[in-house]
Short mmCIF file of C-alpha atoms and ligand atoms in Angstrom, two decimals:
data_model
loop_
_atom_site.label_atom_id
_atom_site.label_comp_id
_atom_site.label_asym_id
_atom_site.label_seq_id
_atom_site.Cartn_x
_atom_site.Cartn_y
_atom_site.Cartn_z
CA UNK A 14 2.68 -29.24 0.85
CA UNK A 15 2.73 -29.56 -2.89
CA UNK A 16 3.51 -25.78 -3.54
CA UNK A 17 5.07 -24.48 -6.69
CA UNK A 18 8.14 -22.12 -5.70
CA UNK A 19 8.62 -19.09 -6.35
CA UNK A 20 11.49 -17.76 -9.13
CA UNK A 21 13.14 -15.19 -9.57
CA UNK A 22 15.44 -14.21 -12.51
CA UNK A 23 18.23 -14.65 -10.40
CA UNK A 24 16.69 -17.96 -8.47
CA UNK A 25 16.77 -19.93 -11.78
CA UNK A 26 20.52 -19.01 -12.02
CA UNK A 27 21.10 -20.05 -8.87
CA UNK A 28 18.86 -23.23 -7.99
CA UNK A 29 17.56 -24.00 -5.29
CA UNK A 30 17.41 -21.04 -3.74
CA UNK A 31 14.11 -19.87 -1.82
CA UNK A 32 12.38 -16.41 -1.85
CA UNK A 33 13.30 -16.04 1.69
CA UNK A 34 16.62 -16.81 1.38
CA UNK A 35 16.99 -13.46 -0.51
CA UNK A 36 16.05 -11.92 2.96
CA UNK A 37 18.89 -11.26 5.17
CA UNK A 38 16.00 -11.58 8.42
CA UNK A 39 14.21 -14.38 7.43
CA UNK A 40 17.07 -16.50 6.30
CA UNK A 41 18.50 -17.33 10.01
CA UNK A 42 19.24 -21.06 11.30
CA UNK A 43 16.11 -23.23 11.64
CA UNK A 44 15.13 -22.05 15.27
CA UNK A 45 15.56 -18.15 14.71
CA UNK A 46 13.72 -18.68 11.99
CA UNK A 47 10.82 -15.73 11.87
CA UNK A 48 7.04 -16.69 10.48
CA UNK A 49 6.33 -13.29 9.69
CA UNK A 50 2.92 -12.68 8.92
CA UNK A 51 2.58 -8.66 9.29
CA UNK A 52 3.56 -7.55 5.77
CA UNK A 53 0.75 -5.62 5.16
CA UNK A 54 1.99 -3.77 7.94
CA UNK A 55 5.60 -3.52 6.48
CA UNK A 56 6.94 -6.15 3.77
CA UNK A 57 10.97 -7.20 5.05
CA UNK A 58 13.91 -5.89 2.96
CA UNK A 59 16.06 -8.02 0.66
CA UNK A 60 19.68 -7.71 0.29
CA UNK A 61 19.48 -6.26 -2.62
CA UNK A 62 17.30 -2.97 -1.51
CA UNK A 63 19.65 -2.84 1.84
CA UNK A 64 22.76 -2.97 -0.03
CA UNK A 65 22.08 -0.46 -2.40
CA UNK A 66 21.16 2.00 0.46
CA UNK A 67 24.55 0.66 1.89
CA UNK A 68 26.09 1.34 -1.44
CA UNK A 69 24.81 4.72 -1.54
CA UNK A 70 25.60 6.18 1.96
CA UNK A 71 28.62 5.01 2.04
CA UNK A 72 30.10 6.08 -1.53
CA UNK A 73 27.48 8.05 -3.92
CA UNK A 74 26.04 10.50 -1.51
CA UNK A 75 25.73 13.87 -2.45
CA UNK A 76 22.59 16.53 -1.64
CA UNK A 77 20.23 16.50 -5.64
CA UNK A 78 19.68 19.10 -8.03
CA UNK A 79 22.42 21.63 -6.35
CA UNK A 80 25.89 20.67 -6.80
CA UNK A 81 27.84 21.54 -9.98
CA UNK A 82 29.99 18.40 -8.94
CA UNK A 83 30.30 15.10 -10.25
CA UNK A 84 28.93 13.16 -7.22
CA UNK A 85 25.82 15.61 -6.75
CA UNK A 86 25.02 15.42 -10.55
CA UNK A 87 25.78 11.11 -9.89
CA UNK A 88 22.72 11.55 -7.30
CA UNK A 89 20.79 13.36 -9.55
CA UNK A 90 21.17 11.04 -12.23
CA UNK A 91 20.34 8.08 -9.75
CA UNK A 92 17.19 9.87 -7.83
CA UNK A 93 16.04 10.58 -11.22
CA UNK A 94 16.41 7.45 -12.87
CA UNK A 95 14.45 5.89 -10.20
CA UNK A 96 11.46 8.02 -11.16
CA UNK A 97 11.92 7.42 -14.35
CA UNK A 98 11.92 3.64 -13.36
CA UNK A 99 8.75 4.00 -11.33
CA UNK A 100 6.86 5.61 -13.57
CA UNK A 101 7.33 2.57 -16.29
CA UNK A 102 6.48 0.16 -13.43
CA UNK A 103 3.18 1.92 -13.42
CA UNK A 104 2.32 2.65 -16.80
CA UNK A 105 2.54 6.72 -16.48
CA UNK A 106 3.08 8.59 -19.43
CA UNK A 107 5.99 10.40 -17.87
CA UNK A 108 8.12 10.46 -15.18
CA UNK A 109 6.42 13.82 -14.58
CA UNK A 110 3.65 12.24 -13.43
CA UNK A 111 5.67 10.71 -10.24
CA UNK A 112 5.96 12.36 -7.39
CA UNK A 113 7.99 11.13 -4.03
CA UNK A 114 6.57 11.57 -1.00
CA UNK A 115 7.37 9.97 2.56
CA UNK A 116 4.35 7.41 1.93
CA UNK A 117 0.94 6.36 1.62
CA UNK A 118 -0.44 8.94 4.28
CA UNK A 119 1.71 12.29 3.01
CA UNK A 120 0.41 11.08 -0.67
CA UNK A 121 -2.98 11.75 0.17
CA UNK A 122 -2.01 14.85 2.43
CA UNK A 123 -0.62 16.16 -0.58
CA UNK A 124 -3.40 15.38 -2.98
CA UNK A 125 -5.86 17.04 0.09
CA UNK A 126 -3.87 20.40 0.17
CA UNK A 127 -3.18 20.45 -2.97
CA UNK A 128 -6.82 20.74 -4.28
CA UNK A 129 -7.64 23.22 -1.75
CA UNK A 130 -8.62 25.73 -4.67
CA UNK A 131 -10.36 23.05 -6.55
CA UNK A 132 -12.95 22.80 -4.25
CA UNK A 133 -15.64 24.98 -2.95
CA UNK A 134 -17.97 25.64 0.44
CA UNK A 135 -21.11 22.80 0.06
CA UNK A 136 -18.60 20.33 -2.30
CA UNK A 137 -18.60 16.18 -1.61
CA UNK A 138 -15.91 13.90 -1.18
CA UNK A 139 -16.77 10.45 -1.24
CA UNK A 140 -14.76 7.69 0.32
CA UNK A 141 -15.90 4.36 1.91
CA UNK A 142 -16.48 2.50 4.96
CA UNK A 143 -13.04 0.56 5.08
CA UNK A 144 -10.79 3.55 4.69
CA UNK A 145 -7.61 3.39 6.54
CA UNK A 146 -7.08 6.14 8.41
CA UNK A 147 -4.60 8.07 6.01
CA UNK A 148 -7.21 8.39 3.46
CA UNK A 149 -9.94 9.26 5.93
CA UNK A 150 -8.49 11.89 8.37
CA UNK A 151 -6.92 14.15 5.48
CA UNK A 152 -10.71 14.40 3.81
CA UNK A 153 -12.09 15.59 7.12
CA UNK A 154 -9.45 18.12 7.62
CA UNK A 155 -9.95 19.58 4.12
CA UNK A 156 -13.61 19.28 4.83
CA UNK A 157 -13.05 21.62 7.98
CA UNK A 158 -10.92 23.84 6.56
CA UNK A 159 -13.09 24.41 2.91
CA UNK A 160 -16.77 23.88 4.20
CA UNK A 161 -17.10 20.13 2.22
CA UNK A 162 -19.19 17.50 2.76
CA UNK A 163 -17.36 13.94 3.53
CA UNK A 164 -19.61 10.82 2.82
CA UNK A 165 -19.23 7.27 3.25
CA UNK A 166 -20.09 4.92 1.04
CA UNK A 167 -21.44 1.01 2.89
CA UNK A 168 -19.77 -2.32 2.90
CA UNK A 169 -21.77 -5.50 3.27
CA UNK A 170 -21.61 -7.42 6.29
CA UNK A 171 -18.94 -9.77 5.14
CA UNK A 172 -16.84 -6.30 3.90
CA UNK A 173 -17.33 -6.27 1.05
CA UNK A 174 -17.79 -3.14 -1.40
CA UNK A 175 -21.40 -2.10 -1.92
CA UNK A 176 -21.23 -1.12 -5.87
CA UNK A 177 -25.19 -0.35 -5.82
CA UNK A 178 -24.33 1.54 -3.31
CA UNK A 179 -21.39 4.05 -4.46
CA UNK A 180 -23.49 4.55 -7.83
CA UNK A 181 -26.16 5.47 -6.00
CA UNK A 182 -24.32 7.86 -3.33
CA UNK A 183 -22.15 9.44 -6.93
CA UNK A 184 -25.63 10.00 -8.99
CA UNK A 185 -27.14 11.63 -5.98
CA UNK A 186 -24.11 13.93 -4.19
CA UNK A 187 -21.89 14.47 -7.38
CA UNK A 188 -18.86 14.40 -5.59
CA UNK A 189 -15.69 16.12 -6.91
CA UNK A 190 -13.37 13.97 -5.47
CA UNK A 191 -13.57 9.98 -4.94
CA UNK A 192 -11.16 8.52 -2.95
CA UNK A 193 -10.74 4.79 -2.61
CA UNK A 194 -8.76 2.07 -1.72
CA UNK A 195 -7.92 -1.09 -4.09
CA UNK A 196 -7.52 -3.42 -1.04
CA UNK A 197 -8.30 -2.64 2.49
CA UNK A 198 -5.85 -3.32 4.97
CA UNK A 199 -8.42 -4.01 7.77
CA UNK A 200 -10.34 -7.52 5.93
CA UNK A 201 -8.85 -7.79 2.54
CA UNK A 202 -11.11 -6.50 0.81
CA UNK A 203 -11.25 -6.54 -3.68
CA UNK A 204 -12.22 -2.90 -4.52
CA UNK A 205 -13.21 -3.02 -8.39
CA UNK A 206 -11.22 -0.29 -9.12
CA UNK A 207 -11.88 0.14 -12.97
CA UNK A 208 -15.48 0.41 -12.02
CA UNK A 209 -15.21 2.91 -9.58
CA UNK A 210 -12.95 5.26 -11.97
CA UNK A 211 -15.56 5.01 -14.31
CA UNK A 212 -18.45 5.51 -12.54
CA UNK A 213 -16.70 8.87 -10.70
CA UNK A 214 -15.70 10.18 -13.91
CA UNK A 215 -18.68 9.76 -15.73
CA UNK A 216 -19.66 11.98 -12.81
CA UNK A 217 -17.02 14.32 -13.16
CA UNK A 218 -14.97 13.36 -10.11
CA UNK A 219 -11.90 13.20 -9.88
CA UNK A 220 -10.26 10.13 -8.54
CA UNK A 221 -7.97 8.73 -6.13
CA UNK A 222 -6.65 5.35 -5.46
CA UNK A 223 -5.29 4.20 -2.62
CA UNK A 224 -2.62 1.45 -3.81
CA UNK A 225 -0.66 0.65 -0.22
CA UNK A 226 -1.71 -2.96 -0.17
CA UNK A 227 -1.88 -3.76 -4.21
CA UNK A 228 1.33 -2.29 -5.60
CA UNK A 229 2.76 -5.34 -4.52
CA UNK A 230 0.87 -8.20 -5.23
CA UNK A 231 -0.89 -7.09 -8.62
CA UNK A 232 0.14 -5.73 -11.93
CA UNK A 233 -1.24 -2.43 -11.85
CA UNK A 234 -1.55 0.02 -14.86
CA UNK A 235 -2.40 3.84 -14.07
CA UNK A 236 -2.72 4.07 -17.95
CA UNK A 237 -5.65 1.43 -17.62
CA UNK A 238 -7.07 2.18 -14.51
CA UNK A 239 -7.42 5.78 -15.48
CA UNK A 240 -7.37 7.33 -11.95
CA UNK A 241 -6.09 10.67 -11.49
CA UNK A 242 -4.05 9.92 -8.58
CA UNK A 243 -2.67 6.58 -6.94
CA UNK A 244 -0.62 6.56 -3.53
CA UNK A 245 1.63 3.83 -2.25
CA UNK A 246 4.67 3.33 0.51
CA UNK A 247 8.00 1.89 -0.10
CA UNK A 248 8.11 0.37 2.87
CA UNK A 249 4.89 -2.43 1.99
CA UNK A 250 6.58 -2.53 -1.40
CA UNK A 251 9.81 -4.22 -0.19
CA UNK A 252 11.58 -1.25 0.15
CA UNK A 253 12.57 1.57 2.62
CA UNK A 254 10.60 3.58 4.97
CA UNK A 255 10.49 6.80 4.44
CA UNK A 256 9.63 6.97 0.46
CA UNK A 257 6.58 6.95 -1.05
CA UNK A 258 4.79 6.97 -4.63
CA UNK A 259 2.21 9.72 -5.45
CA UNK A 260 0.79 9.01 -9.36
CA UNK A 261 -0.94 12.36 -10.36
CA UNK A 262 -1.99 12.16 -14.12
CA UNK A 263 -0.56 15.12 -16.08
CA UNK A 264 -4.31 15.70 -17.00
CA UNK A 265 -4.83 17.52 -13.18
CA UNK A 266 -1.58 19.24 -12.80
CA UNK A 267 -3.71 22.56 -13.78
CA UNK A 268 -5.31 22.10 -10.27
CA UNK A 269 -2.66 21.15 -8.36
CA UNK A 270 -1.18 23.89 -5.90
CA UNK A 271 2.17 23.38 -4.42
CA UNK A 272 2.14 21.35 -1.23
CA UNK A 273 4.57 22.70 0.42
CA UNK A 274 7.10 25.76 -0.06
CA UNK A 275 10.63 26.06 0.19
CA UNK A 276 13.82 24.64 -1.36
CA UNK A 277 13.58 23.23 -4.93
CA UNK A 278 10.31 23.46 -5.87
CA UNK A 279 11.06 26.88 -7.03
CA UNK A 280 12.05 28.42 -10.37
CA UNK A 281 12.77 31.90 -8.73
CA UNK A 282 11.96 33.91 -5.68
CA UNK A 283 11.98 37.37 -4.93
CA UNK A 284 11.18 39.61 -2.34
CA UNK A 285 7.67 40.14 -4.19
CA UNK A 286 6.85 36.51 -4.45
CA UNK A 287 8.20 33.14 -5.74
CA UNK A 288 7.53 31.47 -9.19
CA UNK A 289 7.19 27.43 -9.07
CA UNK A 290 9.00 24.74 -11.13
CA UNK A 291 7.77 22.46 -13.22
CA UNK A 292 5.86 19.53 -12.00
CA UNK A 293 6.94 16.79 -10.23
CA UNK A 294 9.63 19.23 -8.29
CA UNK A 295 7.16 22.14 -7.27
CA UNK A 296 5.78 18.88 -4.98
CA UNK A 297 8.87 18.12 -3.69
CA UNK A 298 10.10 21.21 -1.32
CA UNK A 299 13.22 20.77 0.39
CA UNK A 300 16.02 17.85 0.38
CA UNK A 301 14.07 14.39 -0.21
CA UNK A 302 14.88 11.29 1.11
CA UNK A 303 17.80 10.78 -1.61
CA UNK A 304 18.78 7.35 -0.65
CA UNK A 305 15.42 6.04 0.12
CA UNK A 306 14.19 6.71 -3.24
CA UNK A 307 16.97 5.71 -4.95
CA UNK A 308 16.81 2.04 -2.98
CA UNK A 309 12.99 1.83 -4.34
CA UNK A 310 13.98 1.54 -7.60
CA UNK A 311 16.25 -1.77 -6.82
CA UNK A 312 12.69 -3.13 -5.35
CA UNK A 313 11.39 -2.33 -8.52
CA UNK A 314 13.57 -4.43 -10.14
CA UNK A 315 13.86 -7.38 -7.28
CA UNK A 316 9.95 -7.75 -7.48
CA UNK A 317 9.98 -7.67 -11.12
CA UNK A 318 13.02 -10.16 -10.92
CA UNK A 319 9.69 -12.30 -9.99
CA UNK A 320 6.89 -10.77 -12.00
CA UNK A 321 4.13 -9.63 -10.17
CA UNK A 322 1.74 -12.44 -12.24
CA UNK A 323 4.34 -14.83 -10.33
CA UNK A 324 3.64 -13.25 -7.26
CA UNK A 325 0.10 -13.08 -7.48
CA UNK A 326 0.01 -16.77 -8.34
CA UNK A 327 1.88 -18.28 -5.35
CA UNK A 328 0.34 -15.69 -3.02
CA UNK A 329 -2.66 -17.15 -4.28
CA UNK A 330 -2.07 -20.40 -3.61
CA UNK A 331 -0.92 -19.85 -0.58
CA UNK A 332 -3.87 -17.63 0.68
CA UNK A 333 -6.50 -20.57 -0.60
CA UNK A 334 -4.32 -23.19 1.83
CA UNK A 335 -4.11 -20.96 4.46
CA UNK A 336 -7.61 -19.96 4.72
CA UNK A 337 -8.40 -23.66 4.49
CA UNK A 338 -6.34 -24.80 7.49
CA UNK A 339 -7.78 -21.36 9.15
CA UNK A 340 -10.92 -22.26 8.50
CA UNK A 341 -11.07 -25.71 10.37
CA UNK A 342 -9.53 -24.62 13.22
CA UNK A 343 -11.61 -24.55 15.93
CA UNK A 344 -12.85 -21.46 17.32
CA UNK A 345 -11.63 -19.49 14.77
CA UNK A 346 -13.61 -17.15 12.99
CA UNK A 347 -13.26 -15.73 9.60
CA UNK A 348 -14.03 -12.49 8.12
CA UNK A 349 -15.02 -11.64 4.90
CA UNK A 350 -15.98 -14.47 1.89
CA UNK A 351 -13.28 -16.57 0.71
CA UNK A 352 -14.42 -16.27 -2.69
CA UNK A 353 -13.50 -13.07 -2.92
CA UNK A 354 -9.41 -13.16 -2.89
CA UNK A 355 -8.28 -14.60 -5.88
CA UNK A 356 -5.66 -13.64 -8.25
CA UNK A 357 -8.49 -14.78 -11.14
CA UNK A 358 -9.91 -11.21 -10.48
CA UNK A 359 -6.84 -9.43 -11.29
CA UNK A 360 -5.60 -8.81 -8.42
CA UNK A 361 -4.48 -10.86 -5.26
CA UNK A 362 -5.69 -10.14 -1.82
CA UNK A 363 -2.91 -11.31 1.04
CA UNK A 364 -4.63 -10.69 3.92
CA UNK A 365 -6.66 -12.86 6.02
CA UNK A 366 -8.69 -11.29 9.26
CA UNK A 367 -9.65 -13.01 12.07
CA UNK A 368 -11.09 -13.92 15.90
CA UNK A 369 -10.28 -16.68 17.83
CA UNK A 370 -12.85 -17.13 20.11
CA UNK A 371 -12.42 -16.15 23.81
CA UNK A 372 -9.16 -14.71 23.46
CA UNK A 373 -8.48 -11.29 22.41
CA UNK A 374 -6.55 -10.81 19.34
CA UNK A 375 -3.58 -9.10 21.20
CA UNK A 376 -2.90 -11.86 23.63
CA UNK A 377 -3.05 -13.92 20.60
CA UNK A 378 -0.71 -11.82 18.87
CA UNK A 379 1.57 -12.49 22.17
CA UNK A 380 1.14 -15.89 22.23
CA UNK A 381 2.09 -16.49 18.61
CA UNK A 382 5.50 -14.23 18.98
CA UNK A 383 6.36 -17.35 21.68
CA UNK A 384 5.90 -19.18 18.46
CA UNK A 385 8.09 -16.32 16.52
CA UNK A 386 5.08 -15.69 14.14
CA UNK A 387 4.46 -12.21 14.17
CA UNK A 388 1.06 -10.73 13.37
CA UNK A 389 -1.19 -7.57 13.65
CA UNK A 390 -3.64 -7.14 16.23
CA UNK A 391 -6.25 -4.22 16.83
CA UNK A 392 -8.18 -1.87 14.64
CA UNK A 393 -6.01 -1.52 12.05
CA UNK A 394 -6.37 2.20 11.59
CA UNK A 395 -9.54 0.89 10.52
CA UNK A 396 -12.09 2.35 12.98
CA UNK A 397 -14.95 3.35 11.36
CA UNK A 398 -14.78 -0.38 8.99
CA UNK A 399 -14.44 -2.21 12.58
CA UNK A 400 -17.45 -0.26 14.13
CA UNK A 401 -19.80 -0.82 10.96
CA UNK A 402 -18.92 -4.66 11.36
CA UNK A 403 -19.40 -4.72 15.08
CA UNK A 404 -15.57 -6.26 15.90
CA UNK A 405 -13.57 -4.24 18.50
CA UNK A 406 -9.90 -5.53 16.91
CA UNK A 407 -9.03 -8.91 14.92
CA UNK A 408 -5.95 -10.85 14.14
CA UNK A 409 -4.11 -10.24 10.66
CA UNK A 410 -1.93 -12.33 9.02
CA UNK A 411 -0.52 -11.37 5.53
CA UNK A 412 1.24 -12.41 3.09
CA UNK A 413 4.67 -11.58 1.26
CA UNK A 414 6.29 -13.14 -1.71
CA UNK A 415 8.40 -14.51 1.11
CA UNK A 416 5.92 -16.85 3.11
CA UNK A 417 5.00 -19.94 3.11
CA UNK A 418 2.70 -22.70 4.43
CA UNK A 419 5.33 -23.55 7.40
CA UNK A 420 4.37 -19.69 8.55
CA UNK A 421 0.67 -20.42 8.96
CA UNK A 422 1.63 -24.07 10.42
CA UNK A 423 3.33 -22.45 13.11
CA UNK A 424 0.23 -19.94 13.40
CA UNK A 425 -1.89 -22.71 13.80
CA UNK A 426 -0.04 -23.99 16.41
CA UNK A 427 0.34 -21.03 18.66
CA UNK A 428 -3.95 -20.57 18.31
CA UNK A 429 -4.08 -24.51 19.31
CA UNK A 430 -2.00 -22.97 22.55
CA UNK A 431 -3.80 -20.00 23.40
CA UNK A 432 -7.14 -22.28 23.21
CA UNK A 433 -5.74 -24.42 25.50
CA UNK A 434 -4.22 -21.40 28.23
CA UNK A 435 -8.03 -19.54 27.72
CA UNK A 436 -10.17 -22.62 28.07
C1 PLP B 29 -4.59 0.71 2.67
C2 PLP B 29 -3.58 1.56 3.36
N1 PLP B 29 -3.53 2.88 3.10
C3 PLP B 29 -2.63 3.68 3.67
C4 PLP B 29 -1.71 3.21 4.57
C5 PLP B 29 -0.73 4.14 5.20
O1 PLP B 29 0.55 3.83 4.79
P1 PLP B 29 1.82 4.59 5.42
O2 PLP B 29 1.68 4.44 6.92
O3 PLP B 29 2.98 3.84 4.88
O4 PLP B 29 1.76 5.99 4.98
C6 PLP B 29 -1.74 1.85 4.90
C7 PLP B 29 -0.80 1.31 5.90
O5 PLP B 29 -1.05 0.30 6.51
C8 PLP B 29 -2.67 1.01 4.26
O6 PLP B 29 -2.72 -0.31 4.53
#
């Protein structure tokens, strides 16, 4: 349909060659062929993050920061790099400022525990309406445990951000901690980010961003953004489960008490007490996930192979197309503006909620795996955001650097079905 491919360093050497051909599951014979739509849920793996895990387990593998040996101190070296790596992908100061975590979710449980002495009886948090679960439950636990207030600041109708309304809530409860996503998982939406990080800190807040669904399709900058922390998963990010991305600016280390205790994040421990290392290890008790981490850093470099401004382009154009042929289909219903997602506004939204009408999104979810597109049905561990906006569960499809228009054709062809088996 007219669309510009997508390059990457290593596509221009080898013409011809797709984005999904890089993807050992998407690249089967024209009938297996998968239209998968759920990577917001979890973005597929390409060769090159599953053979360097390969690569790893089967010949560098070695526990970190323990062995005198030359294939520990190899693992070391590797684990480390990767940091090092991730913290230039995100424009931290140091590689002290990264710390690895399991994901998205243990990112904020860490930030939540960590600030436990930060906070006192009577303080606000502030978060929103479209919160995904992970960076709603954590607040209300530390809001049980310390005697906090949790608040919620409003989307519109269409979900979008209220502004007036999270200046308004910050002027009047003075919160101490916001915590915010950039893009919500449940309808897409553009959180304004720089605005919010400025607002809260004119306030005094610290900040939290919630980065799971904008690592990957933006350029993002914690230098720029100026937020105190930003969480993401490996998994969304093209890499492996298991590993995760906690930014904490060096700026709030003073407040940050050790997660968890054990292993490695000690610098001695006696019968009278323990003494912590130095930050990013007094965050990271025990063994981490070694090879996990070190396989993040090769989708560091296989999505900058492409260049996220790349990405965000062809997502782009993709999204517009496939909210247009989503959009005349009958039945279907939309949510949230279309004039919201755009890669113009620095950041590209690949996620497009919806309702066909009469038919509940998980039978439509069944009926397009008959059509081997795979997308997300339900609440999205987005309850509260679904309840504001009155929908008990939508359809998602989303986007990867891997998809393409033939993904939402075949969409559009399993909701021409399922109109046809509900009428
Ligand atoms: C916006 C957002 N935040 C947090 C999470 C939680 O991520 P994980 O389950 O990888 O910890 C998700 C996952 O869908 C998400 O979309």
């Amino acid at each position: 349909m007219g669309m510009a491919a997508i390059e990457s360093k290593e596509s221009k050497r080898l013409p011809g060659l797709t984005a999904r051909q890089f993807f050992p599951i998407l690249s089967k014979g024209e009938k297996a062929q998968l239209h998968y739509l759920d990577t917001a849920a979890s973005a597929q793996k390409p060769a090159a993050v599953i053979d360097r895990i390969t690569a790893y387990l089967s010949h560098e593998h070695a526990n970190i920061h323990r062995g005198a040996y030359s294939l520990s101190a190899n693992a070391t070296k590797a684990y480390d790099n990767s940091k090092l790596r991730l913290a230039r992908f995100l424009g931290a100061d140091s590689e002290r400022e990264i710390i690895f975590t399991k994901g998205t979710t243990e990112s904020i449980n860490l930030v939540a525990h960590s600030l436990e002495n930060y906070f006192s009886r009577g303080d606000n948090i502030l978060i929103s309406l479209i919160e995904h679960h992970s960076n709603i439950v954590p607040w209300q636990m530390l809001a049980r445990r310390k005697g906090l207030n949790l608040s919620f600041c409003n989307i519109s109708p269409s979900a979008e951000f209220d502004l007036d309304d999270y200046k308004k809530k910050v002027e009047e409860l003075k919160p101490k901690l916001v915590a915010m996503t950039h893009v919500a998982n449940s309808f897409g939406t553009l959180f304004p980010v720089d605005k919010i990080v400025d607002v809260a800190h004119k306030a005094g807040a610290l900040v939290l961003v919630d980065a799971a669904q904008s690592v990957q399709h933006c350029e993002l900058d914690c230098s720029r953004i100026g937020a105190d922390f930003l969480a993401f998963s490996g998994h969304k990010f093209y890499g492996p489960t298991g590993i995760g991305v906690l930014y904490a600016n060096s700026k709030v280390h003073h407040l940050m008490e050790p997660f968890q205790g054990g292993g490695d994040m000690i610098s001695s421990v006696a019968v009278e007490g323990s003494a912590w290392a130095d930050f990013p290890q007094r965050m990271e008790a025990g063994t981490p996930p070694i090879a996990e981490a070190i396989a993040l850093e090769s989708a560091v470099d296989f999505v900058e192979g492409f260049g996220l401004k790349a990405i965000a382009d062809y997502e782009h154009s993709l999204f517009v197309k496939a909210w247009e042929l989503l959009s005349k289909e009958e039945g279907v219903e939309l949510y949230g503006p279309a004039t919201r997602h755009g890669a113009e506004s620095g950041c590209q939204v690949s996620i497009i909620s919806f309702n066909l009408k009469g038919v509940h999104a998980h039978d439509l979810s069944t009926i397009a795996d008959n059509f081997n597109v795979q997308i997300r049905a339900g609440h999205h561990c987005a309850m509260p955001a679904l309840k504001h906006l009155g929908i008990a569960s939508s359809a998602r499809a989303s986007i990867g650097l891997y998809s393409d228009i033939s993904d939402f054709e075949a969409l559009i062809d399993a909701i021409r079905a399922a109109r046809k088996m509900f009428r």
